[in-house]
mmCIF file of C-alpha atoms in Angstrom:
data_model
loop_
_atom_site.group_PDB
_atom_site.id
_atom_site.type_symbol
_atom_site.label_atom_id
_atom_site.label_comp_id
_atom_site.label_asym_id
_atom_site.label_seq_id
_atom_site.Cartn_x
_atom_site.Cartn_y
_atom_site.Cartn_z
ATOM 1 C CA UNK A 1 3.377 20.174 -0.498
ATOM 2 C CA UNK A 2 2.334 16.741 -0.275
ATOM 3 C CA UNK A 3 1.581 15.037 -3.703
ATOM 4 C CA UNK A 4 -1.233 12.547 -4.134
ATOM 5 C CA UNK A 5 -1.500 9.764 -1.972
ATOM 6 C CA UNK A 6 -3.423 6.199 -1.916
ATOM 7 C CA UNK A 7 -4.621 3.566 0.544
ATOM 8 C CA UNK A 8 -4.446 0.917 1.197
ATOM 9 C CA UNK A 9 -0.543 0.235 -0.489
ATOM 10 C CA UNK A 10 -1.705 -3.182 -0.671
ATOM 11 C CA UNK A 11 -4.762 -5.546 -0.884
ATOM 12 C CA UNK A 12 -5.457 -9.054 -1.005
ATOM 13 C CA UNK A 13 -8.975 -10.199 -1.788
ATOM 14 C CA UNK A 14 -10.543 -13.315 -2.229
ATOM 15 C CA UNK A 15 -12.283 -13.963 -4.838
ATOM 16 C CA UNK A 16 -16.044 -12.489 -4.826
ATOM 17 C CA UNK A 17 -15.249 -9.814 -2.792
ATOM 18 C CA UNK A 18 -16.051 -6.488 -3.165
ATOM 19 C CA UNK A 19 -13.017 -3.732 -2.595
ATOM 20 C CA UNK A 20 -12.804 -0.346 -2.370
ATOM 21 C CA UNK A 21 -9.368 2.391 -3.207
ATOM 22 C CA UNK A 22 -9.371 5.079 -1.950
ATOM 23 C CA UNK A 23 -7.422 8.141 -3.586
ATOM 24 C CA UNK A 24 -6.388 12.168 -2.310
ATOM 25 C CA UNK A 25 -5.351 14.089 -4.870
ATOM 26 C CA UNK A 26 -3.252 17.230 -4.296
ATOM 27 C CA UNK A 27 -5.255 20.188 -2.622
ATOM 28 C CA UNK A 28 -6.654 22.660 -5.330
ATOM 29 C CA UNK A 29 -6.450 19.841 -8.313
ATOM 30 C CA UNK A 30 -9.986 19.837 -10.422
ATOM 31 C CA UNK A 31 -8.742 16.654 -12.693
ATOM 32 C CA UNK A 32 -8.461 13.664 -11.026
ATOM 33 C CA UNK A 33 -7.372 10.001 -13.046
ATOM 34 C CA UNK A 34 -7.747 6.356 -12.060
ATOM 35 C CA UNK A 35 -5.803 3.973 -14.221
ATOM 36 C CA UNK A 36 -5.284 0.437 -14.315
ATOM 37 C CA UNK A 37 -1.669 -1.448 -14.501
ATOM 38 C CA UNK A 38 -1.212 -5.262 -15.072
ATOM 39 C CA UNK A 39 1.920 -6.474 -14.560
ATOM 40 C CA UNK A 40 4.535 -6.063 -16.992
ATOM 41 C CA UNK A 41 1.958 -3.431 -18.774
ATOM 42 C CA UNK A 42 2.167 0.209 -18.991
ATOM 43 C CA UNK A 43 -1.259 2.131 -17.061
ATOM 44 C CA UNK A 44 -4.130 1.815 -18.744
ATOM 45 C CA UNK A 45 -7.204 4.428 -18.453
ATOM 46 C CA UNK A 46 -9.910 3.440 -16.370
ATOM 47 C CA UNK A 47 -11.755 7.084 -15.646
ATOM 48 C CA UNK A 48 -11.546 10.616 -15.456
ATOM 49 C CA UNK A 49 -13.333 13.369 -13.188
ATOM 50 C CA UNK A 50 -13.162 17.313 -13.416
ATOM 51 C CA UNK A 51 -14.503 17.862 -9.617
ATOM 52 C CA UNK A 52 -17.676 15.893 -8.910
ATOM 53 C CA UNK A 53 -18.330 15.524 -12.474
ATOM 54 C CA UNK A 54 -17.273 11.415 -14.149
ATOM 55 C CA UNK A 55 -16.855 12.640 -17.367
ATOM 56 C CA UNK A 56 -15.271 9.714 -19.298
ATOM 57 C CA UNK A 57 -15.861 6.084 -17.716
ATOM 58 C CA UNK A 58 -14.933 4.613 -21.071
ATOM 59 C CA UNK A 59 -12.278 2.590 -19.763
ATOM 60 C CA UNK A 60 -13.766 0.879 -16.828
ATOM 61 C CA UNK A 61 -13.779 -2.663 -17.633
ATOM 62 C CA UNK A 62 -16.983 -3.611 -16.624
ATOM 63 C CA UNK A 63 -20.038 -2.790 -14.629
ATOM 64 C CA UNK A 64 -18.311 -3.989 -11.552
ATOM 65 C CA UNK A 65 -15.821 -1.276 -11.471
ATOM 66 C CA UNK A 66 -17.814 1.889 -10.337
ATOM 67 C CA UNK A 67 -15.590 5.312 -9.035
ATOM 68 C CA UNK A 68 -16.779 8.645 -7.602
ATOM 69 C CA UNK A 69 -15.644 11.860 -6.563
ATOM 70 C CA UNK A 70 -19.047 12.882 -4.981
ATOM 71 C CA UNK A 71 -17.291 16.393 -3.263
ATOM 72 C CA UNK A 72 -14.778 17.173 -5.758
ATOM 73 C CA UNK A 73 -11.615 16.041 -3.982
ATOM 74 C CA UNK A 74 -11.277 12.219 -2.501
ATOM 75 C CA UNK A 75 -11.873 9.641 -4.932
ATOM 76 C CA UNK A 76 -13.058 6.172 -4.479
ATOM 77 C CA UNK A 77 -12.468 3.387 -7.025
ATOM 78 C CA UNK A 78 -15.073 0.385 -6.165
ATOM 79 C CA UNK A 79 -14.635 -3.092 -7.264
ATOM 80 C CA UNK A 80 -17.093 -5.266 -6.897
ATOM 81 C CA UNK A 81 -17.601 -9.354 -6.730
ATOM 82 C CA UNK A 82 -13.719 -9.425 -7.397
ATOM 83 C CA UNK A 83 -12.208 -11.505 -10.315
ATOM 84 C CA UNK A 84 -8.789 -12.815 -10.331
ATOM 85 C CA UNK A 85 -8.074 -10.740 -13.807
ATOM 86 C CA UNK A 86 -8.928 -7.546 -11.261
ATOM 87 C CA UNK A 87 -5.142 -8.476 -9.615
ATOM 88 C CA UNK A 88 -3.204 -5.311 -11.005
ATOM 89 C CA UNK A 89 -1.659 -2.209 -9.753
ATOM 90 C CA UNK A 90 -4.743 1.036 -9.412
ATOM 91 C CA UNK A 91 -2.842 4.175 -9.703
ATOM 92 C CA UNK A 92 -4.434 7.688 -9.132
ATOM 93 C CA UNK A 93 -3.146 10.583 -10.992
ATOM 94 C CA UNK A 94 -4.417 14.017 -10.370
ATOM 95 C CA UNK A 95 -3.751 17.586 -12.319
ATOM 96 C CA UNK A 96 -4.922 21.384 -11.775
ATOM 97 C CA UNK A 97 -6.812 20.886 -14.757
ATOM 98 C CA UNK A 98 -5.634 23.379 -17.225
ATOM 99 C CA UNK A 99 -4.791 21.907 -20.956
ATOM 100 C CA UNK A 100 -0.517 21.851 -20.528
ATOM 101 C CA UNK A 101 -0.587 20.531 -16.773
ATOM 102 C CA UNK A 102 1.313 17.733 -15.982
ATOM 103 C CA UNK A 103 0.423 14.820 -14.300
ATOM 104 C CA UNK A 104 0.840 13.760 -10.449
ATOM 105 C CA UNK A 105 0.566 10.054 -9.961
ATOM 106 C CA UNK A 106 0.285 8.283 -6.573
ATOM 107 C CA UNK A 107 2.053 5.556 -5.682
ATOM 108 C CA UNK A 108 -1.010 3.325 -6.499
ATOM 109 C CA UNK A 109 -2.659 0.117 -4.683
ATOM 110 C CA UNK A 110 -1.560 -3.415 -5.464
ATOM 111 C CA UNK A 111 -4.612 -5.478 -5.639
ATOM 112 C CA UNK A 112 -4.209 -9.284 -5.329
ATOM 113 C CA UNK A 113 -7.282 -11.553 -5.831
ATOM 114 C CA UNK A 114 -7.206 -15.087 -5.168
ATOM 115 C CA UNK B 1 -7.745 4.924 -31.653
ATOM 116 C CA UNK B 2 -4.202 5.655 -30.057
ATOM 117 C CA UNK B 3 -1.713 3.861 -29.745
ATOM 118 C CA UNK B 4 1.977 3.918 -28.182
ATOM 119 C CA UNK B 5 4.148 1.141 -29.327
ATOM 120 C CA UNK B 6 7.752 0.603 -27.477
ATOM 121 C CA UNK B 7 9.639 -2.190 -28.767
ATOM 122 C CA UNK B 8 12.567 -3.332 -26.785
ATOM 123 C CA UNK B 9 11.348 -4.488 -23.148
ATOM 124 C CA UNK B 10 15.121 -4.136 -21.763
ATOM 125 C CA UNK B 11 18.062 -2.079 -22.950
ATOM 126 C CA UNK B 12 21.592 -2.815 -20.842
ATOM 127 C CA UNK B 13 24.612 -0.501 -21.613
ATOM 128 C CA UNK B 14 27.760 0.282 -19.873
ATOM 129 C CA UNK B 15 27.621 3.624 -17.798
ATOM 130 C CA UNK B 16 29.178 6.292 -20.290
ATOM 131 C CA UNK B 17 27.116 4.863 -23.031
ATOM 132 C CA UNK B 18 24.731 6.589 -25.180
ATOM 133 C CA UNK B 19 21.118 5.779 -24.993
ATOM 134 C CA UNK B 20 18.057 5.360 -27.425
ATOM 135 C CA UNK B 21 14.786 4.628 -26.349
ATOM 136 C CA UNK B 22 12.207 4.112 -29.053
ATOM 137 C CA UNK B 23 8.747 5.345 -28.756
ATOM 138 C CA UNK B 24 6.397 5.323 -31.928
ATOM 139 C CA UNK B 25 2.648 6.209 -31.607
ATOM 140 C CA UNK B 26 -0.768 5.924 -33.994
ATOM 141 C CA UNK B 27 -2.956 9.008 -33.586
ATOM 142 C CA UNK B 28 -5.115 11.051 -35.779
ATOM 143 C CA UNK B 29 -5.232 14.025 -34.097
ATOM 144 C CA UNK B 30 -2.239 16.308 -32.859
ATOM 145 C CA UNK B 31 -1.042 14.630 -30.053
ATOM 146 C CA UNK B 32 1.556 15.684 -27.113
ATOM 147 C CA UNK B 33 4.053 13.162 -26.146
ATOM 148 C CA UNK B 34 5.856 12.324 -23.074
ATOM 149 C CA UNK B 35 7.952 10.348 -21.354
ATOM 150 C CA UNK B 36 7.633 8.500 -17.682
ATOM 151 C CA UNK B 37 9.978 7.303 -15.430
ATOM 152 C CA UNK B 38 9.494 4.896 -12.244
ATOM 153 C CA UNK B 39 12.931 4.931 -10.304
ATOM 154 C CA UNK B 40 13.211 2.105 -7.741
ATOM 155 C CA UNK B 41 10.492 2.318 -4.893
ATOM 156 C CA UNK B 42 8.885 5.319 -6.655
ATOM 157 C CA UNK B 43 5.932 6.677 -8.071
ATOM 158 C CA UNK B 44 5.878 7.623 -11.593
ATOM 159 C CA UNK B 45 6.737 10.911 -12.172
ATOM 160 C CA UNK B 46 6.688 13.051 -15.435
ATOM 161 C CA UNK B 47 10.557 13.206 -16.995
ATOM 162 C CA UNK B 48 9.834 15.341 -20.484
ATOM 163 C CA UNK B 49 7.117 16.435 -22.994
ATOM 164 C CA UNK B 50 7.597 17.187 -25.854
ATOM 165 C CA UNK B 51 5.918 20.968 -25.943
ATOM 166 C CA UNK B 52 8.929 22.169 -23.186
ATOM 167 C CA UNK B 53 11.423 21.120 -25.306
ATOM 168 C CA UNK B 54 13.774 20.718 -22.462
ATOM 169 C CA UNK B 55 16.024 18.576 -21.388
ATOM 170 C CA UNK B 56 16.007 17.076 -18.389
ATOM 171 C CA UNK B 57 19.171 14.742 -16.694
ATOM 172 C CA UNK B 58 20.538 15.124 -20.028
ATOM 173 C CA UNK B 59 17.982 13.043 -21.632
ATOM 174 C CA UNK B 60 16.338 14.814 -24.784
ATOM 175 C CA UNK B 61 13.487 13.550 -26.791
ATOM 176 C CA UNK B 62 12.395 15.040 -30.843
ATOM 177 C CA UNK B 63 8.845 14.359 -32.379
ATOM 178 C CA UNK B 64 9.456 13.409 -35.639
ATOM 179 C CA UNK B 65 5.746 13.659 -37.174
ATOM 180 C CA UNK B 66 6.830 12.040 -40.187
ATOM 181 C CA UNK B 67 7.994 8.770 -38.583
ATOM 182 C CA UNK B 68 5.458 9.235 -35.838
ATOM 183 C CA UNK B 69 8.474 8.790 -33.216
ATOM 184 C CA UNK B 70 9.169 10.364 -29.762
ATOM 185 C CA UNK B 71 12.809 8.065 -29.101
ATOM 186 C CA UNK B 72 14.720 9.276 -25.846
ATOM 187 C CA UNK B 73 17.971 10.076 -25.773
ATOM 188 C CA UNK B 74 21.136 10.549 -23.850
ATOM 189 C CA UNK B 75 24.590 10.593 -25.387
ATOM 190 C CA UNK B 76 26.371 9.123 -21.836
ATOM 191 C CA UNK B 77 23.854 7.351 -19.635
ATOM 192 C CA UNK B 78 24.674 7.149 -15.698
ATOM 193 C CA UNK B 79 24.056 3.817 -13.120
ATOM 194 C CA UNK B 80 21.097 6.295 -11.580
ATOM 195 C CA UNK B 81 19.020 6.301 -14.853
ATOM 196 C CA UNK B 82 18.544 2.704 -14.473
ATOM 197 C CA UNK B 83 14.596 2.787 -14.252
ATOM 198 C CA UNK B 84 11.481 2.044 -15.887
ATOM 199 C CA UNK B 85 10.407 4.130 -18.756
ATOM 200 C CA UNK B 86 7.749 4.582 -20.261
ATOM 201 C CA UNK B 87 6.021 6.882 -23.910
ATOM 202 C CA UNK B 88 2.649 7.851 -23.000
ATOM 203 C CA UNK B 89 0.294 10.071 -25.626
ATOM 204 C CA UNK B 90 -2.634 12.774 -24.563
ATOM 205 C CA UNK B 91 -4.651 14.540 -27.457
ATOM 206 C CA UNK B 92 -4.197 18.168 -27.671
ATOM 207 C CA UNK B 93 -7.362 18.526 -28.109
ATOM 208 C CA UNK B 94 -9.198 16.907 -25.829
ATOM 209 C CA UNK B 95 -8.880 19.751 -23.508
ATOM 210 C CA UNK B 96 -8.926 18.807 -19.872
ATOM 211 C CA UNK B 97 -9.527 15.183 -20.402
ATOM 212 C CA UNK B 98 -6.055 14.646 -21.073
ATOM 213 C CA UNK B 99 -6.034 11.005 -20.593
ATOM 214 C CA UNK B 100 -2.403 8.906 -21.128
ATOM 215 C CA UNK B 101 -2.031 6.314 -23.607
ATOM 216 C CA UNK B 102 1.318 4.316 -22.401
ATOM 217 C CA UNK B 103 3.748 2.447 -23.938
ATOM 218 C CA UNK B 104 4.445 -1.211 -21.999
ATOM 219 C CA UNK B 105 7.553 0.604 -21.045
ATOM 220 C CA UNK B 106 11.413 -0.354 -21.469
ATOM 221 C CA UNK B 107 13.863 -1.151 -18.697
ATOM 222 C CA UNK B 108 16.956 0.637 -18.682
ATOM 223 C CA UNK B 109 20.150 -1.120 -17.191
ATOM 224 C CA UNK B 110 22.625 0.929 -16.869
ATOM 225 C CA UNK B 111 26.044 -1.616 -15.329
ATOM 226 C CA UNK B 112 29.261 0.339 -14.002
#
């Protein structure tokens, strides 16, 4: 089946603005992850949903960064008034859920603010 | 807090070569380990945890609690495991929240 997928691949912002990422995670998955790559890092966690629910925003830098999941599928990760430290790779990662489940990551958005 | 340390940023062998790749990790709880791999033009995609104990492309990886490792390993590396890899740590018991911790990941070179 297809696995998780993300749009747009690529985006270049300019400074200020606001952006938006847009994630579909494979059908049927209740656990959906957004994480946060800089380059030459390893992902770091930005936020977790189990359907609708946020349930751990703990990693989301700052009050600019907003996501949602309002029906439980499609997520959207919002960036807002766009910093040049924002310039990383967004990855997506979505799992059915139960405690041993692996995993599926998207092939993530490269964000580019100047 | 957790935390997943790799070392070595590249590691270059000769194909036929055996491979370590060193993962150690800070955690307080029981934690699951894993280990990542980005190929070329790819998404990452799960190689091995540590609860399957399998082994996968001939790469194998022990958790050694004492010396809070998870190294990978492969006693005769091939030119296609040359990839990005990276350790990454969930809790066990934070149930469905099973957020990664990753490593900044290793490059593996492996020449002909």
């Amino acid at each position: 089946g297809a696995g998780v997928s993300q749009s747009p691949r690529y985006k270049v912002a300019k400074r200020g603005q606001d952006v938006a990422l847009r994630c579909d995670p494979i059908s049927g998955h209740v656990s959906l992850f957004w994480y946060q790559q800089a380059l030459g890092q390893g992902p770091e966690f930005l936020t977790y949903f189990q359907n609708e629910a946020q349930l751990d925003k703990s990693g989301l830098p700052s009050d600019r960064f907003f996501a949602e999941r309002p029906e439980g599928s499609v997520s959207t990760l919002k960036i807002q008034r766009t910093q040049q430290e924002d310039s990383a790779v967004y990855l997506c990662a979505s799992s059915s859920g139960s405690l041993t489940e692996t995993q599926y990551f998207g092939p993530g958005t490269r964000l580019l603010v100047l | 807090a957790q935390r997943v340390t790799q070392p070595e940023k590249l590691l270059s062998v000769f194909k036929g070569a055996p491979v370590e790749l060193k993962c150690n990790y800070s955690y307080s709880g029981s934690p699951e380990l894993f280990w990542y791999v980005q190929y070329s033009r790819q998404r990452l995609q799960l190689l091995l945890r540590h609860i399957s104990r399998e082994s996968i492309k001939g790469f194998t990886a022990d958790l050694n609690k004492g010396e809070t490792s998870f190294h990978l390993k492969k006693p005769f590396a091939q030119e296609e495991d040359s990839a990005m890899y990276y350790c990454a740590l969930s809790g066990l018991a934070s149930g469905a929240n099973s957020k990664l911790t990753f490593g900044k990941g290793i490059t593996l070179s492996v020449r002909p």
